[in-house]
CSV table of C-alpha atoms in Angstrom, one decimal:
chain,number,residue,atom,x,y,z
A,28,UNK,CA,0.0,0.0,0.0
A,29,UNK,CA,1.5,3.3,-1.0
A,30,UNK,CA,1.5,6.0,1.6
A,31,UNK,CA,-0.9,8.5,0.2
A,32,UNK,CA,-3.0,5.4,0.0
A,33,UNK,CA,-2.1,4.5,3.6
A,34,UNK,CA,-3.2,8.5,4.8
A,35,UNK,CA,-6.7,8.3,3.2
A,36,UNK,CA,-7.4,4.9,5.2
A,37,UNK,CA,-6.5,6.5,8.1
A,38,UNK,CA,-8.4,9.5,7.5
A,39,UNK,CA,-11.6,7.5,6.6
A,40,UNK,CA,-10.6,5.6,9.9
A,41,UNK,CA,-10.8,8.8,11.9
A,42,UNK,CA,-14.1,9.8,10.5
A,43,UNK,CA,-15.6,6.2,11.6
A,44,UNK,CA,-14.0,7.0,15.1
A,45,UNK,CA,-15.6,10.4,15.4
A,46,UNK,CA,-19.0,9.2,13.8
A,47,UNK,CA,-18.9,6.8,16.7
A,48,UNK,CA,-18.2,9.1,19.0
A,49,UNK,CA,-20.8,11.6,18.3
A,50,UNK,CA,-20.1,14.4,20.9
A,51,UNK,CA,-18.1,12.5,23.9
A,52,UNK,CA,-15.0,13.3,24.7
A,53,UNK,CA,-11.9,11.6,23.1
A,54,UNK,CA,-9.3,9.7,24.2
A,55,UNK,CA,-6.5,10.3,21.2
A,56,UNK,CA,-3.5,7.9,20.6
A,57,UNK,CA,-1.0,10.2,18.5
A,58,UNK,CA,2.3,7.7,16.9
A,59,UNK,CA,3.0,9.2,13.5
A,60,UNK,CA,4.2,12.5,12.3
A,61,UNK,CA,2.8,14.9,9.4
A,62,UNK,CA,4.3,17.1,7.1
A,63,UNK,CA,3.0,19.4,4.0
A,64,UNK,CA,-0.4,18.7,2.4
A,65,UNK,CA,-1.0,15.3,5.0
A,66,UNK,CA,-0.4,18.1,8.2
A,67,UNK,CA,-3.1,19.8,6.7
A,68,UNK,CA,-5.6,17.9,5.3
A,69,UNK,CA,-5.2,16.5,8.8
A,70,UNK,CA,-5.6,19.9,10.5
A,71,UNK,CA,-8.5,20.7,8.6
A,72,UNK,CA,-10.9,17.5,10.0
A,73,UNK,CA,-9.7,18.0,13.6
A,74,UNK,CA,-10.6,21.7,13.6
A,75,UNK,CA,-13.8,20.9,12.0
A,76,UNK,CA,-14.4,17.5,14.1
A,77,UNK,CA,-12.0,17.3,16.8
A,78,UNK,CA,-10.8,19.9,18.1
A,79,UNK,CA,-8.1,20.2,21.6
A,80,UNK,CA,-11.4,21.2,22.9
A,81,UNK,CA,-12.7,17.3,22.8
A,82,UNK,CA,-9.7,15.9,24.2
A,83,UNK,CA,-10.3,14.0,27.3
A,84,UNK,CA,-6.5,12.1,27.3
A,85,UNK,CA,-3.4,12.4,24.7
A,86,UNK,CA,-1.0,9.6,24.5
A,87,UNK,CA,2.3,10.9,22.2
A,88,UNK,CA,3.7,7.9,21.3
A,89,UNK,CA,6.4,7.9,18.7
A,90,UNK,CA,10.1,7.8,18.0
A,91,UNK,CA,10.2,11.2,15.6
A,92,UNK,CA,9.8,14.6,16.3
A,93,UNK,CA,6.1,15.7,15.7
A,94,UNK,CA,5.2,18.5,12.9
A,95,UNK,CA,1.3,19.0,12.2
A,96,UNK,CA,2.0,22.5,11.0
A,97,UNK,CA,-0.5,24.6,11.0
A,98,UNK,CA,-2.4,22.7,13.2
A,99,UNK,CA,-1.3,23.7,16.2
A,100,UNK,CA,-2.1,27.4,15.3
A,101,UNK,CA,-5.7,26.9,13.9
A,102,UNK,CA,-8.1,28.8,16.2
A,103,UNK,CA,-10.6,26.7,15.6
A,104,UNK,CA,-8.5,24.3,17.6
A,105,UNK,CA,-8.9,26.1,21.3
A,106,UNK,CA,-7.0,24.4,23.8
A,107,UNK,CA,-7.0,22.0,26.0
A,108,UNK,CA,-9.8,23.0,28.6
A,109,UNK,CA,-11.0,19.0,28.9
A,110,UNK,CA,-7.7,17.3,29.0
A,111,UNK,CA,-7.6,14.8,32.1
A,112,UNK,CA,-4.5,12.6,31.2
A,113,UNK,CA,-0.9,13.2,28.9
A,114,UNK,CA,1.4,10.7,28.0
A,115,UNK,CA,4.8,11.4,26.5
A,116,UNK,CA,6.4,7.4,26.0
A,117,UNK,CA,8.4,7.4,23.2
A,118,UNK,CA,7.8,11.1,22.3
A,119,UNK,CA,10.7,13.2,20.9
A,120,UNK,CA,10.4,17.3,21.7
A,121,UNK,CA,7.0,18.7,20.6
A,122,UNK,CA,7.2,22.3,21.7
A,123,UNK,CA,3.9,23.6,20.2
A,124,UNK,CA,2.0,20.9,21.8
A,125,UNK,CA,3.7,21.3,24.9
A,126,UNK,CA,3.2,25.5,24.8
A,127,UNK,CA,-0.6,25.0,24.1
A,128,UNK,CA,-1.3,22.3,27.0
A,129,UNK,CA,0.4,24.6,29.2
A,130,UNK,CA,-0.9,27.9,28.3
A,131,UNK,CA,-4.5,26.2,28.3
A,132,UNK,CA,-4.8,23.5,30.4
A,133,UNK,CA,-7.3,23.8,33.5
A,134,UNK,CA,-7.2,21.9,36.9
A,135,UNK,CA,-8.8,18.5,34.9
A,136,UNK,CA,-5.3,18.0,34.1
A,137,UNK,CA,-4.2,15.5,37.0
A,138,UNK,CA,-2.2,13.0,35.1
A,139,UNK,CA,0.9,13.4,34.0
A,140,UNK,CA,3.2,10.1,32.4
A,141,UNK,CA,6.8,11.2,30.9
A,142,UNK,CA,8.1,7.4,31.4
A,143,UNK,CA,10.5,6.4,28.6
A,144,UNK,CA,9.9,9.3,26.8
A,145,UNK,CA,12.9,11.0,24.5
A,146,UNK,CA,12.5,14.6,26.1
A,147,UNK,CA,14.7,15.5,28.2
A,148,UNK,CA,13.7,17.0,31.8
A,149,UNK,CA,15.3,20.8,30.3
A,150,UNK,CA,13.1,21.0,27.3
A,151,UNK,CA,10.2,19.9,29.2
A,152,UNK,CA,10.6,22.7,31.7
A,153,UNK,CA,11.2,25.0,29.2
A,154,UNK,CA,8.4,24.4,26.6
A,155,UNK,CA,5.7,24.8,29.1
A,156,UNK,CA,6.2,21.9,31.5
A,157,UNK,CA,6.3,24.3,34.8
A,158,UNK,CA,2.5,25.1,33.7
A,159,UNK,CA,1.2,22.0,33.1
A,160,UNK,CA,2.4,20.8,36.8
A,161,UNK,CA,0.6,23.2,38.3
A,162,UNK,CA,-2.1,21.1,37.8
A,163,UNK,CA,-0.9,17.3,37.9
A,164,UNK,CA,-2.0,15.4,41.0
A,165,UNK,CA,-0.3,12.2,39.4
A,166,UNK,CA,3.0,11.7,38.6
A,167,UNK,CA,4.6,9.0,36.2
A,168,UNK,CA,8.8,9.4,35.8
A,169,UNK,CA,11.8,7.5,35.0
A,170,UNK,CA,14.9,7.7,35.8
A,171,UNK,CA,15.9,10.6,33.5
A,172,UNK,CA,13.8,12.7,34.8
A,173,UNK,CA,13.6,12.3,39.0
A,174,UNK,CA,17.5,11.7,38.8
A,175,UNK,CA,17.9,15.2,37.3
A,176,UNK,CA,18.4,18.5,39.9
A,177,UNK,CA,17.3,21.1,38.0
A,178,UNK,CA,13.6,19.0,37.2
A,179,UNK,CA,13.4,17.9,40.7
A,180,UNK,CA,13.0,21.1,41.9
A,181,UNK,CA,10.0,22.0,40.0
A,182,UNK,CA,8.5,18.7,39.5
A,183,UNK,CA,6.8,18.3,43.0
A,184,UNK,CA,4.3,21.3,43.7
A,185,UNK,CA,2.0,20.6,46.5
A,186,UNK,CA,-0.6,19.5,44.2
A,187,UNK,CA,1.2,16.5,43.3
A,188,UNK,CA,0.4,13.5,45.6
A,189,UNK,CA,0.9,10.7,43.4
A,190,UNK,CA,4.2,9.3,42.1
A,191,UNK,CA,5.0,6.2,40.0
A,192,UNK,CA,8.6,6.1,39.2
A,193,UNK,CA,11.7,3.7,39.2
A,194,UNK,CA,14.7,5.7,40.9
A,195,UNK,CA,13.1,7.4,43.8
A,196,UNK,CA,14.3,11.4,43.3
A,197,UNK,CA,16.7,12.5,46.7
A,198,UNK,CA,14.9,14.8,47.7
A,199,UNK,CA,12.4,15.4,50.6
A,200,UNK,CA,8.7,14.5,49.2
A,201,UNK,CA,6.5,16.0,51.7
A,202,UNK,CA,3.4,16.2,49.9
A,203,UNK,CA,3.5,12.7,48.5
A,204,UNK,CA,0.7,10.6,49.8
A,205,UNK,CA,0.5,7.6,47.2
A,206,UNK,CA,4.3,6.1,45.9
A,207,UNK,CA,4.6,3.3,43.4
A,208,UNK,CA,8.4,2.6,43.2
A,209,UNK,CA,9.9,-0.6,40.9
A,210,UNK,CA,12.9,-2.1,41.5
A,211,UNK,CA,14.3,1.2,43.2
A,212,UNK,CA,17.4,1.5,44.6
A,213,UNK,CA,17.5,1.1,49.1
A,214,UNK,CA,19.6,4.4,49.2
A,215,UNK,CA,16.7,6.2,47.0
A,216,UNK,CA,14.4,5.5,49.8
A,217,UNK,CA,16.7,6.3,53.2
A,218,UNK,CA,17.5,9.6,51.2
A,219,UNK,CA,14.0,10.7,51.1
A,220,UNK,CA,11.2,11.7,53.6
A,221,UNK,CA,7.8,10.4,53.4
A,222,UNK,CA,6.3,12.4,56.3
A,223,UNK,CA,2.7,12.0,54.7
A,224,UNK,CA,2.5,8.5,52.5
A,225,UNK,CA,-0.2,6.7,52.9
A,226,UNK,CA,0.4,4.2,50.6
A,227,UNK,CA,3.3,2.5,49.1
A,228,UNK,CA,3.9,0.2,46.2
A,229,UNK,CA,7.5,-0.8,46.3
A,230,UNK,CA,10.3,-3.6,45.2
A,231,UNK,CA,13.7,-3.4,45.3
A,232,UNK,CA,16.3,-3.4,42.9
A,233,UNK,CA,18.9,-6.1,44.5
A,234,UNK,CA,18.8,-8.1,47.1
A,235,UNK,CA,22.2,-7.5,48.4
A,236,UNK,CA,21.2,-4.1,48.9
A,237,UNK,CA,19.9,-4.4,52.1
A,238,UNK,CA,22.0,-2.5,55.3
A,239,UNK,CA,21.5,1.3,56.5
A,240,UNK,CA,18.6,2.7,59.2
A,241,UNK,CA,15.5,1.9,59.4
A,242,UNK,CA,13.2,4.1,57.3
A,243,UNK,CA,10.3,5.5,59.4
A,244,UNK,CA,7.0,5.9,57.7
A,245,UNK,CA,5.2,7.7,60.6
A,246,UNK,CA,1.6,8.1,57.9
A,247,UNK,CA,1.9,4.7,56.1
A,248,UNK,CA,-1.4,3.2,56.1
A,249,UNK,CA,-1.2,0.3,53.3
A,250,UNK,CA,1.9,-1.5,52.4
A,251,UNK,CA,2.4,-3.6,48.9
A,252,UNK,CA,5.7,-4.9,49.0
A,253,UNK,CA,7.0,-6.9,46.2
A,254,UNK,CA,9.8,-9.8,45.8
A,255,UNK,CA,11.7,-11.4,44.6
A,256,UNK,CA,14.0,-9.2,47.2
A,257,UNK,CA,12.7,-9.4,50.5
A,258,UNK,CA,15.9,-8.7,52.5
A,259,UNK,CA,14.7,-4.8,52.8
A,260,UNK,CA,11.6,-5.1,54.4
A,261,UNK,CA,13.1,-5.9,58.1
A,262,UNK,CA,14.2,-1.4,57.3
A,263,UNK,CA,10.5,-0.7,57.1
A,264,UNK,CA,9.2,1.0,59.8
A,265,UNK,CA,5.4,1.8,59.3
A,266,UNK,CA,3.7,2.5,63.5
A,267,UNK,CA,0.2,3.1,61.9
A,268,UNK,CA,0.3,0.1,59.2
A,269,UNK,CA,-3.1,-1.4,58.5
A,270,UNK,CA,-2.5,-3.4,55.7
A,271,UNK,CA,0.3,-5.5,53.9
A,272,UNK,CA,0.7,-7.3,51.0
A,273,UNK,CA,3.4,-9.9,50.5
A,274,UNK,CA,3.4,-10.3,46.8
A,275,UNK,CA,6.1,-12.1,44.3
A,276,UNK,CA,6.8,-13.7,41.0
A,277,UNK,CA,5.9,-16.9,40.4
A,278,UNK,CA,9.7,-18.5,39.7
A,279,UNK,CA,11.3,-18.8,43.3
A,280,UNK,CA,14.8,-19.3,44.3
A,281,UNK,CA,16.1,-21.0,47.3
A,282,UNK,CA,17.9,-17.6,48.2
A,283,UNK,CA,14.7,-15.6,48.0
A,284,UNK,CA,12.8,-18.0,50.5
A,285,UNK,CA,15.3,-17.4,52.7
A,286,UNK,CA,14.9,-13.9,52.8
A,287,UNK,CA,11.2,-14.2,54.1
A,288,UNK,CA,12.8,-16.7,57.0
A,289,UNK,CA,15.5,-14.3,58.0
A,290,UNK,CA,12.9,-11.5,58.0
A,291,UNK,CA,10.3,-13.0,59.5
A,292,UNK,CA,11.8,-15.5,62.3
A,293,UNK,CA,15.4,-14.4,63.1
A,294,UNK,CA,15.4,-10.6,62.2
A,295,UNK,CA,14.7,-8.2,65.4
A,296,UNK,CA,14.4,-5.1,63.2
A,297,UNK,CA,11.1,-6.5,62.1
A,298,UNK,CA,8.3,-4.5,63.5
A,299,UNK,CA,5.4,-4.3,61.3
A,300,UNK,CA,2.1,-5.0,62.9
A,301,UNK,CA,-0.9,-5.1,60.4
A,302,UNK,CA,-4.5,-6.3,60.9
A,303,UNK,CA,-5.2,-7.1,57.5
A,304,UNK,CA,-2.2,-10.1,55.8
A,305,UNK,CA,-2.3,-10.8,52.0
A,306,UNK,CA,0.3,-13.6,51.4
A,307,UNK,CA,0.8,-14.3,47.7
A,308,UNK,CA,3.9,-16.0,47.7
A,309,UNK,CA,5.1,-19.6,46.5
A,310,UNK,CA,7.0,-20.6,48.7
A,311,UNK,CA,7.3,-24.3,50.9
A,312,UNK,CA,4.8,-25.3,53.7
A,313,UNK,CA,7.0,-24.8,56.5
A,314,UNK,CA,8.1,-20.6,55.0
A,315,UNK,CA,4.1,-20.2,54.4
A,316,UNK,CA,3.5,-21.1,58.5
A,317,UNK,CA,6.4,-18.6,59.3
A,318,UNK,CA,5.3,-15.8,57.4
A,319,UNK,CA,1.3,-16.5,58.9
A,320,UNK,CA,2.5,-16.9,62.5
A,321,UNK,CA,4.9,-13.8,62.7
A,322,UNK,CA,1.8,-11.6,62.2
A,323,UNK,CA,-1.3,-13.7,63.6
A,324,UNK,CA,-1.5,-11.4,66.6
A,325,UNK,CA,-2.7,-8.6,65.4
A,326,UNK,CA,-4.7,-9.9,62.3
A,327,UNK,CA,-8.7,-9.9,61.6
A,328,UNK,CA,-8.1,-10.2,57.8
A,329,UNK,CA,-5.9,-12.9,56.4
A,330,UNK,CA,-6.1,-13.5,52.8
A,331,UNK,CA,-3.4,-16.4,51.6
A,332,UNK,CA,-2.7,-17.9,47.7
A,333,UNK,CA,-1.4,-21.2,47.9
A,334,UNK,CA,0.1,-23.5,45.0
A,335,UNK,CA,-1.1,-26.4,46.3
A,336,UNK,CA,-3.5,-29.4,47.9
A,337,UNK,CA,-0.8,-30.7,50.1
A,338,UNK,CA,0.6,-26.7,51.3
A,339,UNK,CA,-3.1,-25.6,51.8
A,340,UNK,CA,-4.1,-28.5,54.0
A,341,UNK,CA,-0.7,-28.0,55.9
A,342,UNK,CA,-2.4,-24.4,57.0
A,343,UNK,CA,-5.7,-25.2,58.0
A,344,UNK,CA,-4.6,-27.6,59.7
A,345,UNK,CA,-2.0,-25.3,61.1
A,346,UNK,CA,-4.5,-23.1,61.9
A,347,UNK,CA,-7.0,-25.5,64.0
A,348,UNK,CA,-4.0,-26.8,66.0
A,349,UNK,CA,-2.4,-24.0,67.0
A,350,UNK,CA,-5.5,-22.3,67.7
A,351,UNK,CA,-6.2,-24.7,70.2
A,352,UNK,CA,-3.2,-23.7,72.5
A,353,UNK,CA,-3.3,-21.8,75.2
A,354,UNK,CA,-1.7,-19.0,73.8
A,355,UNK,CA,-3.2,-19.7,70.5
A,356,UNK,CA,-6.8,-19.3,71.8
A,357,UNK,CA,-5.7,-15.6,72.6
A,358,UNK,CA,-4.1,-14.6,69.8
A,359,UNK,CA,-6.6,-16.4,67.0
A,360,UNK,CA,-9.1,-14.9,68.9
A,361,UNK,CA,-9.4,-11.7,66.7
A,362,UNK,CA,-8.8,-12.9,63.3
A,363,UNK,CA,-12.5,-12.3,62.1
A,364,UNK,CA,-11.7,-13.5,57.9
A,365,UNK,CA,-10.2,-15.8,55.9
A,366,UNK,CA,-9.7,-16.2,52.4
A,367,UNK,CA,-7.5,-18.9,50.3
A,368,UNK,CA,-6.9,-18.7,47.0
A,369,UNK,CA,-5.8,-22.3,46.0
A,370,UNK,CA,-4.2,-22.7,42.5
A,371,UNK,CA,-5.5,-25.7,41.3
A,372,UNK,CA,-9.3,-27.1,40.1
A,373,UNK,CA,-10.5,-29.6,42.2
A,374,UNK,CA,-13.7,-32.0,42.6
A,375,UNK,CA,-13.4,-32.3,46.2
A,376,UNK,CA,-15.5,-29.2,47.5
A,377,UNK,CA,-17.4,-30.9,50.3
A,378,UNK,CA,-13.8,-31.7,51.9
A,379,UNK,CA,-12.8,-28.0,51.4
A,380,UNK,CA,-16.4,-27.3,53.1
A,381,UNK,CA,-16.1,-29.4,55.9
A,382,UNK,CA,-12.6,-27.5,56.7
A,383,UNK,CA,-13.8,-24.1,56.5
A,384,UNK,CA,-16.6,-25.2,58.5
A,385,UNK,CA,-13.7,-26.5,61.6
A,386,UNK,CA,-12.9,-22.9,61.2
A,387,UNK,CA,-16.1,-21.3,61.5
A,388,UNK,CA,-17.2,-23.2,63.8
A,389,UNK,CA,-13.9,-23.2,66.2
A,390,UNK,CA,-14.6,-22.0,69.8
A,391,UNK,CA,-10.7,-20.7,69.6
A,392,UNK,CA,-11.8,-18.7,66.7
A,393,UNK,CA,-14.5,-16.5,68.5
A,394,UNK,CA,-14.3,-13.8,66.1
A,395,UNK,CA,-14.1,-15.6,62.7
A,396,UNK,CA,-17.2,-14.2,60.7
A,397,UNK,CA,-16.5,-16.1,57.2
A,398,UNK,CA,-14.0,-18.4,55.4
A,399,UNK,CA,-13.9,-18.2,51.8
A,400,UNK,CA,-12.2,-20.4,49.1
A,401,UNK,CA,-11.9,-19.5,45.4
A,402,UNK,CA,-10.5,-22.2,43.1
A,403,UNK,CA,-8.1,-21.4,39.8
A,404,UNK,CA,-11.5,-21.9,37.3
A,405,UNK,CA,-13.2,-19.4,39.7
A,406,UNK,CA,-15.5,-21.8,41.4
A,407,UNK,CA,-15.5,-21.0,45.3
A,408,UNK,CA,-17.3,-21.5,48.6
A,409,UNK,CA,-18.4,-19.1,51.7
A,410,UNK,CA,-18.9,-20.4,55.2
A,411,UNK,CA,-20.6,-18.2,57.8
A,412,UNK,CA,-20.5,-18.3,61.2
A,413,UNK,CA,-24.0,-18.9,62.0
């Protein structure tokens, strides 16, 4: 297909779009550029159909610089009073773009994504980037950008209280309240100050780094933390933690299990006290039992996925017995619900009844309101106490 031919579909393919759309707001996907008579013919049926006006979201995605010409300077365009969300992956410098977003953007705009995108952190700034953060409540970066001084200090206005990024900027983040953080470096975070996060989305980016202070999270309200590097978590220090998830991939090494041992049974850092437990780990029997018991005190909501028949029975029955101590009958006594999700199919649903019925049903497990067990196919049960 030549590429006039190639334009014309596309055209035709915008005009379906739009038909479909009627008068919604749009969500537009922008990966090519435009020159000459394409950059106008283009113009022309967005000013007339779609104009900035329309556009709910804009995701720039493309290796070469953009050029629609004229379009950008069309009045018939307006701005950008509706835009919610901008994406800049893979986007080389667009300066007109940029300039109008910033000089007419309104407080809709709260999502901002710059991850792997070709612009450097300078030319954002300086083609209107300081006005379109003024508005951004969420933050996407990479490494470019929260490793570089001159952004950093303008990238984090009060307004923004959401960040996803990989290397964790050193600089205080007061205003932060939400932090998704992949494979980040441990230095990253002991650099920084969370004074109000409330929730934190974080893995680490090696396992040997592991050693420094503790790093105190006085806000921290809900905890995801993510393997397979677990060596780090022991340095988390979280007083008003109400929730934690304990989540990894599903290809486990020996060395990795032994990280959740040494944190969980022999490290005396190790402080964190939830009441709610999500436990989506493989890991052996024995590991699964440590990682329940260190936190059973202060639990009313355990949720656990296990890989299999012989692990799960190994933890209700785990569960019954120990309750059934002294001790145990005190410390069981809160934990209120229980969910497993078992990763297999299986036939056998009245023996899996009968179980969560022990539990229900358990004088040592006064508080236990229901037990529920979902399947791999979906298929699941719900026991009440009644």
């Amino acid at each position: 297909m030549s590429k006039p031919d190639a334009f014309r579909r596309m055209i035709c393919r915008i005009n379906g779009s739009l038909d479909h759309a009627s008068t919604q707001l749009l969500d537009v996907y922008w990966g090519s550029s435009f020159h000459g008579k394409e950059a106008a013919t283009l113009g022309r049926l967005l000013a007339l159909r779609a104009p900035f006006s329309r556009w709910r979201s804009l995701r720039l995605q493309t290796p070469v610089t953009l050029s629609p010409g004229a379009l950008f300077h069309a009045p018939s365009m307006q701005g950008f009073t509706a835009l919610e969300s901008l994406s800049m992956g893979g986007a080389q410098t667009c300066p007109e773009m940029l300039h109008i977003i910033g000089q007419t953007a309104t407080a809709r705009l709260v999502e901002l994504d710059i991850q792997g995108s070709y612009i450097s952190p300078a030319e954002f700034l300086r083609h209107g980037g300081e006005s379109i953060l003024k508005f951004v409540r969420t933050m996407k970066i990479d490494n470019q950008f929260s490793n570089h001084s001159s952004f950093g200090r303008h990238i984090f206005p009060p307004n923004v209280t959401n960040l996803h990024t990989f290397a964790i900027p050193l600089i205080p983040l007061p205003h932060i309240r939400h932090l998704i953080a992949k494979g980040t470096p441990l230095l990253h975070l002991q650099k920084s100050s969370f004074p109000s996060l409330i929730t934190l989305d974080i893995s680490f980016a090696s396992a040997a780094d592991k050693f420094g202070d503790s790093i105190l999270f006085p806000s921290l309200t809900y905890l995801v933390y993510r393997g397979p590097s677990f060596s780090q978590l022991p340095l988390i220090h979280a007083p008003a933690l109400v929730s934690l998830q304990l989540r990894g991939n599903h290809i486990w090494k020996a060395s990795a299990e032994d990280m959740l041992v040494h944190a969980f049974q022999k490290n005396l850092q190790y402080n964190l006290t939830p009441s709610s437990l999500t436990i989506d780990v493989h890991v052996r029997k024995s590991t699964m039992i440590i990682m329940i018991s260190r936190h059973i005190e202060r639990l009313r909501d355990l949720c656990v996925t296990l890989p299999s028949e012989e692990i799960a029975q190994h933890v209700v029955e785990h569960l019954l017995k120990a309750s059934q101590d002294t001790y145990g009958s005190i410390i069981y006594a809160i934990l209120s619900k229980l969910t497993l999700k078992l990763l297999w199919v299986t036939n056998d649903h009245p023996k899996w009844r009968a179980l969560a019925r022990k539990l229900v049903d358990s004088p040592n497990f006064s508080s236990m309101e229901t037990v529920f067990i979902e399947w791999k196919d979906g298929s699941s049960l719900l026991e009440r106490r009644t």
